[in-house]
Amino acid sequence: QWDPNFSTGRHSMVHLFEWKWVDIALECERFLGPNGFGGVQVSPPNENAIITSPFRPWWERYQPVSYHLVTRSGNESEFTDMVRRCNAAGVRIYVDAIINHMTGNSVQGAGTDGSSFDASAKSYPAVPYGPTDFNDATTCPTQSGSIEDYQDPIQVRNCQLSGLLDLNQGKDYVRQKLADYLNKLIGLGVAGFRIDASKHMWPADMKAILDKLDNLSVQHGFTANARPFVVQEVIDLGNEAITGSEYFGNGRVTEFRYGMNLGEVFRKVNNQKLSFIKNYGEGWGMYAGNTSLAFIDNHDNQRGHGAGGANILTFRVAKLYKMAQAFMLAWPYALTRVMSSYYWDQNMEGGSDKNDWIGPPNQDGNTLPVTIFPNGTCGNGWMCEHRWRQISNMVKFRNVVEGTTMTNWWDNTENQIAFSRGNKGFLAINNEDRALSATIATGLPAGQYCDVISGNKEGSSCTGKTITVSADGSVNLSISNTEEDPMVAIHADAKL
Ligand code: QV4
Ligand code: CA
């Protein structure tokens, strides 16, 4: 269902992509809990194929071998400990559930828990799955067995996505195995799931599996009868036979147009302008906010996989990225997810990154720990965008303004905008190549406020800019376009 089951007062999640369980537990206690994050999407915790060519790619984790909780992120006891500690810190855990398929049809080797499998024989003894548990020529209409035409819903569901052996979720045995796996996670205290490759499963089959799921566990702090949160990964840019709305009955759906369009707007391509986003969300034809998950980038499209293309904003274009994240977190649309990445050297050839496979920072394949410098940034190659002040403070902004509507929209018809959230918050962005200088209504009570983009409120002072709101609620605002972050954000909890 659609409710993330966050603890009170929290309203965003972060994808700690490829992090180890021990590091996520520490991050929940030392940063995410204290800074108002609602939850963490974790990488797939189930045993996956060990891919050695290329060497240990991030995407090996999208090739299940079994539902044993042993991967490069850690083992079952580490996973269990992480969920318990994060729940205790008020931070939920959402599992990336790979239930559409198993490994590639020609992948060999063993799994991360040592389990054997034989893809060519469609045999996964550690589950167990055998050939009759997979789609085949009786259910997939293509000769190749792969999806060939995305305008044919039967192929998209019953044939192989990039050669990944396609489970037949129409079978009770398969439905039960998948439900058993998800129920085990629920029993450990997990709050819900990001369901991978949902486009490639029939909504009714998914519902049959979801209906088998237990209520969330009360001893992990969930209210009685709480249902698991569900967000279904469906890439729907409006040009295929399958639409995200087919999945609304099961839970939320990823809204990829959100990040794709904002990438164009902030890069000012395709004649897009910032002033056009005054009705962003449903006004731009996107799904209803209460059934969507919004994000600027994800683990696929930050490296050219999935959807969004070259305009997707990532940590590599930090100035625009922070502006887009600030807008998303201040804007009253959808459930918001912040990406947290690791660095890799791109090798662009012919428009694509030959290094798009590179896995997490590692030593001989073993994922490196996340180290934290005294200034709060991360080492060992972890980007930690979620810890950037401009982003983490906007996660708090979203918490403060929850329940208010967007008011006082202002723009200069080009690339300077500002708006309020009721009488609780105010954001202004200057994406022009000249200064923003205007007197603008903030919706806020008169007083001095700390600008949470440039600093933090500490006691009764601000480590960044102090913004004065006049008696009539307006601000004489000037934002130079040459500032590191050409925007200002103030809110009720940052009043000095
Ligand atoms: C290769 C060939 C195939 C061939 C196959 C034979 O490309 O034509 O049939 O070998 O075995 C990896 C390799 C890919 C390889 C495949 C199977 O990149 O070349 O096929 O393994 O061995 C991630 C990566 C994929 C990766 C996959 C499995 O993006 O590159 O494939 O993991 O390791 C669509 C879907 C959407 C999907 C998106 C990427 O609608 O659901 O494509 N997004 C999700 C995840 C994504 C993941 C998958 C789905 C699959 O977000 O990360 O793909 O689980 O839009
Ligand atoms: Ca399928």
PDB file of C-alpha atoms in Angstrom, residues 173-286:
ATOM      1  CA  TYR A 173       4.290 -22.337  -5.860  1.00  0.00           C
ATOM      2  CA  VAL A 174       6.240 -19.299  -7.118  1.00  0.00           C
ATOM      3  CA  ARG A 175       3.822 -16.856  -5.452  1.00  0.00           C
ATOM      4  CA  GLN A 176       4.253 -18.686  -2.145  1.00  0.00           C
ATOM      5  CA  LYS A 177       8.064 -18.762  -2.377  1.00  0.00           C
ATOM      6  CA  LEU A 178       8.153 -15.032  -3.050  1.00  0.00           C
ATOM      7  CA  ALA A 179       5.652 -14.265  -0.279  1.00  0.00           C
ATOM      8  CA  ASP A 180       7.676 -16.419   2.139  1.00  0.00           C
ATOM      9  CA  TYR A 181      10.783 -14.363   1.314  1.00  0.00           C
ATOM     10  CA  LEU A 182       9.018 -11.027   1.801  1.00  0.00           C
ATOM     11  CA  ASN A 183       7.296 -12.266   5.000  1.00  0.00           C
ATOM     12  CA  LYS A 184      10.648 -13.286   6.430  1.00  0.00           C
ATOM     13  CA  LEU A 185      11.836  -9.695   5.914  1.00  0.00           C
ATOM     14  CA  ILE A 186       8.637  -8.324   7.478  1.00  0.00           C
ATOM     15  CA  GLY A 187       9.251 -10.577  10.472  1.00  0.00           C
ATOM     16  CA  LEU A 188      12.695  -8.970  10.851  1.00  0.00           C
ATOM     17  CA  GLY A 189      11.082  -5.504  11.060  1.00  0.00           C
ATOM     18  CA  VAL A 190      11.186  -4.264   7.470  1.00  0.00           C
ATOM     19  CA  ALA A 191       8.562  -1.564   6.675  1.00  0.00           C
ATOM     20  CA  GLY A 192       8.035  -2.291   2.985  1.00  0.00           C
ATOM     21  CA  PHE A 193       9.485  -2.849  -0.450  1.00  0.00           C
ATOM     22  CA  ARG A 194      10.735  -1.295  -3.665  1.00  0.00           C
ATOM     23  CA  ILE A 195       9.595  -3.928  -6.162  1.00  0.00           C
ATOM     24  CA  ASP A 196      12.112  -4.227  -8.982  1.00  0.00           C
ATOM     25  CA  ALA A 197      11.011  -4.585 -12.627  1.00  0.00           C
ATOM     26  CA  SER A 198       7.306  -4.354 -11.749  1.00  0.00           C
ATOM     27  CA  LYS A 199       6.497  -3.520 -15.385  1.00  0.00           C
ATOM     28  CA  HIS A 200       7.537  -7.105 -16.127  1.00  0.00           C
ATOM     29  CA  MET A 201       4.965  -8.700 -13.840  1.00  0.00           C
ATOM     30  CA  TRP A 202       1.185  -8.823 -14.146  1.00  0.00           C
ATOM     31  CA  PRO A 203      -0.419  -6.464 -11.588  1.00  0.00           C
ATOM     32  CA  ALA A 204      -2.851  -9.209 -10.592  1.00  0.00           C
ATOM     33  CA  ASP A 205      -0.020 -11.679  -9.949  1.00  0.00           C
ATOM     34  CA  MET A 206       1.724  -9.050  -7.832  1.00  0.00           C
ATOM     35  CA  LYS A 207      -1.521  -8.464  -5.907  1.00  0.00           C
ATOM     36  CA  ALA A 208      -1.832 -12.193  -5.263  1.00  0.00           C
ATOM     37  CA  ILE A 209       1.646 -12.133  -3.710  1.00  0.00           C
ATOM     38  CA  LEU A 210       1.082  -8.890  -1.758  1.00  0.00           C
ATOM     39  CA  ASP A 211      -2.186 -10.264  -0.357  1.00  0.00           C
ATOM     40  CA  LYS A 212      -0.163 -13.079   1.207  1.00  0.00           C
ATOM     41  CA  LEU A 213       2.018 -10.625   3.135  1.00  0.00           C
ATOM     42  CA  ASP A 214       1.791 -10.372   6.916  1.00  0.00           C
ATOM     43  CA  ASN A 215       1.024  -7.136   8.747  1.00  0.00           C
ATOM     44  CA  LEU A 216       4.104  -5.257   9.923  1.00  0.00           C
ATOM     45  CA  SER A 217       5.525  -6.454  13.191  1.00  0.00           C
ATOM     46  CA  VAL A 218       4.279  -4.605  16.266  1.00  0.00           C
ATOM     47  CA  GLN A 219       7.396  -5.455  18.273  1.00  0.00           C
ATOM     48  CA  HIS A 220       9.371  -3.338  15.810  1.00  0.00           C
ATOM     49  CA  GLY A 221       7.242  -0.307  16.610  1.00  0.00           C
ATOM     50  CA  PHE A 222       4.617  -0.425  13.852  1.00  0.00           C
ATOM     51  CA  THR A 223       0.973   0.190  14.669  1.00  0.00           C
ATOM     52  CA  ALA A 224      -1.204  -2.952  14.785  1.00  0.00           C
ATOM     53  CA  ASN A 225      -2.396  -4.134  11.356  1.00  0.00           C
ATOM     54  CA  ALA A 226      -0.001  -1.807   9.504  1.00  0.00           C
ATOM     55  CA  ARG A 227       0.443  -3.054   5.927  1.00  0.00           C
ATOM     56  CA  PRO A 228       3.808  -3.204   4.152  1.00  0.00           C
ATOM     57  CA  PHE A 229       4.684  -0.131   2.081  1.00  0.00           C
ATOM     58  CA  VAL A 230       4.973  -0.857  -1.641  1.00  0.00           C
ATOM     59  CA  VAL A 231       6.606   1.196  -4.384  1.00  0.00           C
ATOM     60  CA  GLN A 232       6.668  -0.507  -7.768  1.00  0.00           C
ATOM     61  CA  GLU A 233       9.456   0.285 -10.194  1.00  0.00           C
ATOM     62  CA  VAL A 234       7.659   0.980 -13.468  1.00  0.00           C
ATOM     63  CA  ILE A 235       9.384   3.195 -16.017  1.00  0.00           C
ATOM     64  CA  ASP A 236       6.471   4.860 -17.808  1.00  0.00           C
ATOM     65  CA  LEU A 237       7.307   7.910 -19.913  1.00  0.00           C
ATOM     66  CA  GLY A 238       3.933   7.717 -21.623  1.00  0.00           C
ATOM     67  CA  ASN A 239       5.094   5.978 -24.812  1.00  0.00           C
ATOM     68  CA  GLU A 240       4.517   2.289 -24.083  1.00  0.00           C
ATOM     69  CA  ALA A 241       1.555  -0.092 -23.915  1.00  0.00           C
ATOM     70  CA  ILE A 242       2.041  -0.554 -20.178  1.00  0.00           C
ATOM     71  CA  THR A 243       1.226   2.381 -17.891  1.00  0.00           C
ATOM     72  CA  GLY A 244       2.069   2.944 -14.243  1.00  0.00           C
ATOM     73  CA  SER A 245      -1.619   3.403 -13.426  1.00  0.00           C
ATOM     74  CA  GLU A 246      -2.178  -0.328 -13.915  1.00  0.00           C
ATOM     75  CA  TYR A 247      -0.219  -0.779 -10.685  1.00  0.00           C
ATOM     76  CA  PHE A 248      -1.864   1.891  -8.486  1.00  0.00           C
ATOM     77  CA  GLY A 249      -4.057  -0.758  -6.830  1.00  0.00           C
ATOM     78  CA  ASN A 250      -0.965  -2.434  -5.339  1.00  0.00           C
ATOM     79  CA  GLY A 251       0.793   0.671  -4.013  1.00  0.00           C
ATOM     80  CA  ARG A 252       2.882   3.607  -5.171  1.00  0.00           C
ATOM     81  CA  VAL A 253       4.680   3.749  -8.502  1.00  0.00           C
ATOM     82  CA  THR A 254       8.017   5.375  -9.392  1.00  0.00           C
ATOM     83  CA  GLU A 255       7.414   8.617 -11.318  1.00  0.00           C
ATOM     84  CA  PHE A 256      10.469   8.821 -13.600  1.00  0.00           C
ATOM     85  CA  ARG A 257       9.135  11.869 -15.453  1.00  0.00           C
ATOM     86  CA  TYR A 258       9.705  13.904 -12.274  1.00  0.00           C
ATOM     87  CA  GLY A 259      13.501  13.724 -12.402  1.00  0.00           C
ATOM     88  CA  MET A 260      13.685  13.666 -16.185  1.00  0.00           C
ATOM     89  CA  ASN A 261      11.703  16.898 -16.674  1.00  0.00           C
ATOM     90  CA  LEU A 262      13.487  18.696 -13.817  1.00  0.00           C
ATOM     91  CA  GLY A 263      16.800  17.786 -15.431  1.00  0.00           C
ATOM     92  CA  GLU A 264      15.688  19.578 -18.604  1.00  0.00           C
ATOM     93  CA  VAL A 265      14.306  22.555 -16.655  1.00  0.00           C
ATOM     94  CA  PHE A 266      17.437  23.173 -14.583  1.00  0.00           C
ATOM     95  CA  ARG A 267      19.713  22.571 -17.581  1.00  0.00           C
ATOM     96  CA  LYS A 268      17.436  24.942 -19.607  1.00  0.00           C
ATOM     97  CA  VAL A 269      17.178  22.533 -22.532  1.00  0.00           C
ATOM     98  CA  ASN A 270      14.220  21.984 -24.852  1.00  0.00           C
ATOM     99  CA  ASN A 271      13.142  25.598 -24.166  1.00  0.00           C
ATOM    100  CA  GLN A 272      12.348  24.704 -20.556  1.00  0.00           C
ATOM    101  CA  LYS A 273      12.337  27.446 -17.917  1.00  0.00           C
ATOM    102  CA  LEU A 274      12.208  27.315 -14.130  1.00  0.00           C
ATOM    103  CA  SER A 275       9.140  29.574 -14.125  1.00  0.00           C
ATOM    104  CA  PHE A 276       7.224  26.794 -15.903  1.00  0.00           C
ATOM    105  CA  ILE A 277       7.226  24.491 -12.849  1.00  0.00           C
ATOM    106  CA  LYS A 278       4.570  26.477 -10.924  1.00  0.00           C
ATOM    107  CA  ASN A 279       2.208  23.549 -11.527  1.00  0.00           C
ATOM    108  CA  TYR A 280       4.816  20.811 -11.362  1.00  0.00           C
ATOM    109  CA  GLY A 281       3.538  17.280 -10.763  1.00  0.00           C
ATOM    110  CA  GLU A 282      -0.043  16.489 -11.796  1.00  0.00           C
ATOM    111  CA  GLY A 283      -0.048  19.782 -13.744  1.00  0.00           C
ATOM    112  CA  TRP A 284       2.664  18.341 -15.975  1.00  0.00           C
ATOM    113  CA  GLY A 285       0.713  15.138 -16.546  1.00  0.00           C
ATOM    114  CA  MET A 286       2.424  13.094 -13.842  1.00  0.00           C
TER     115      MET A 286
END
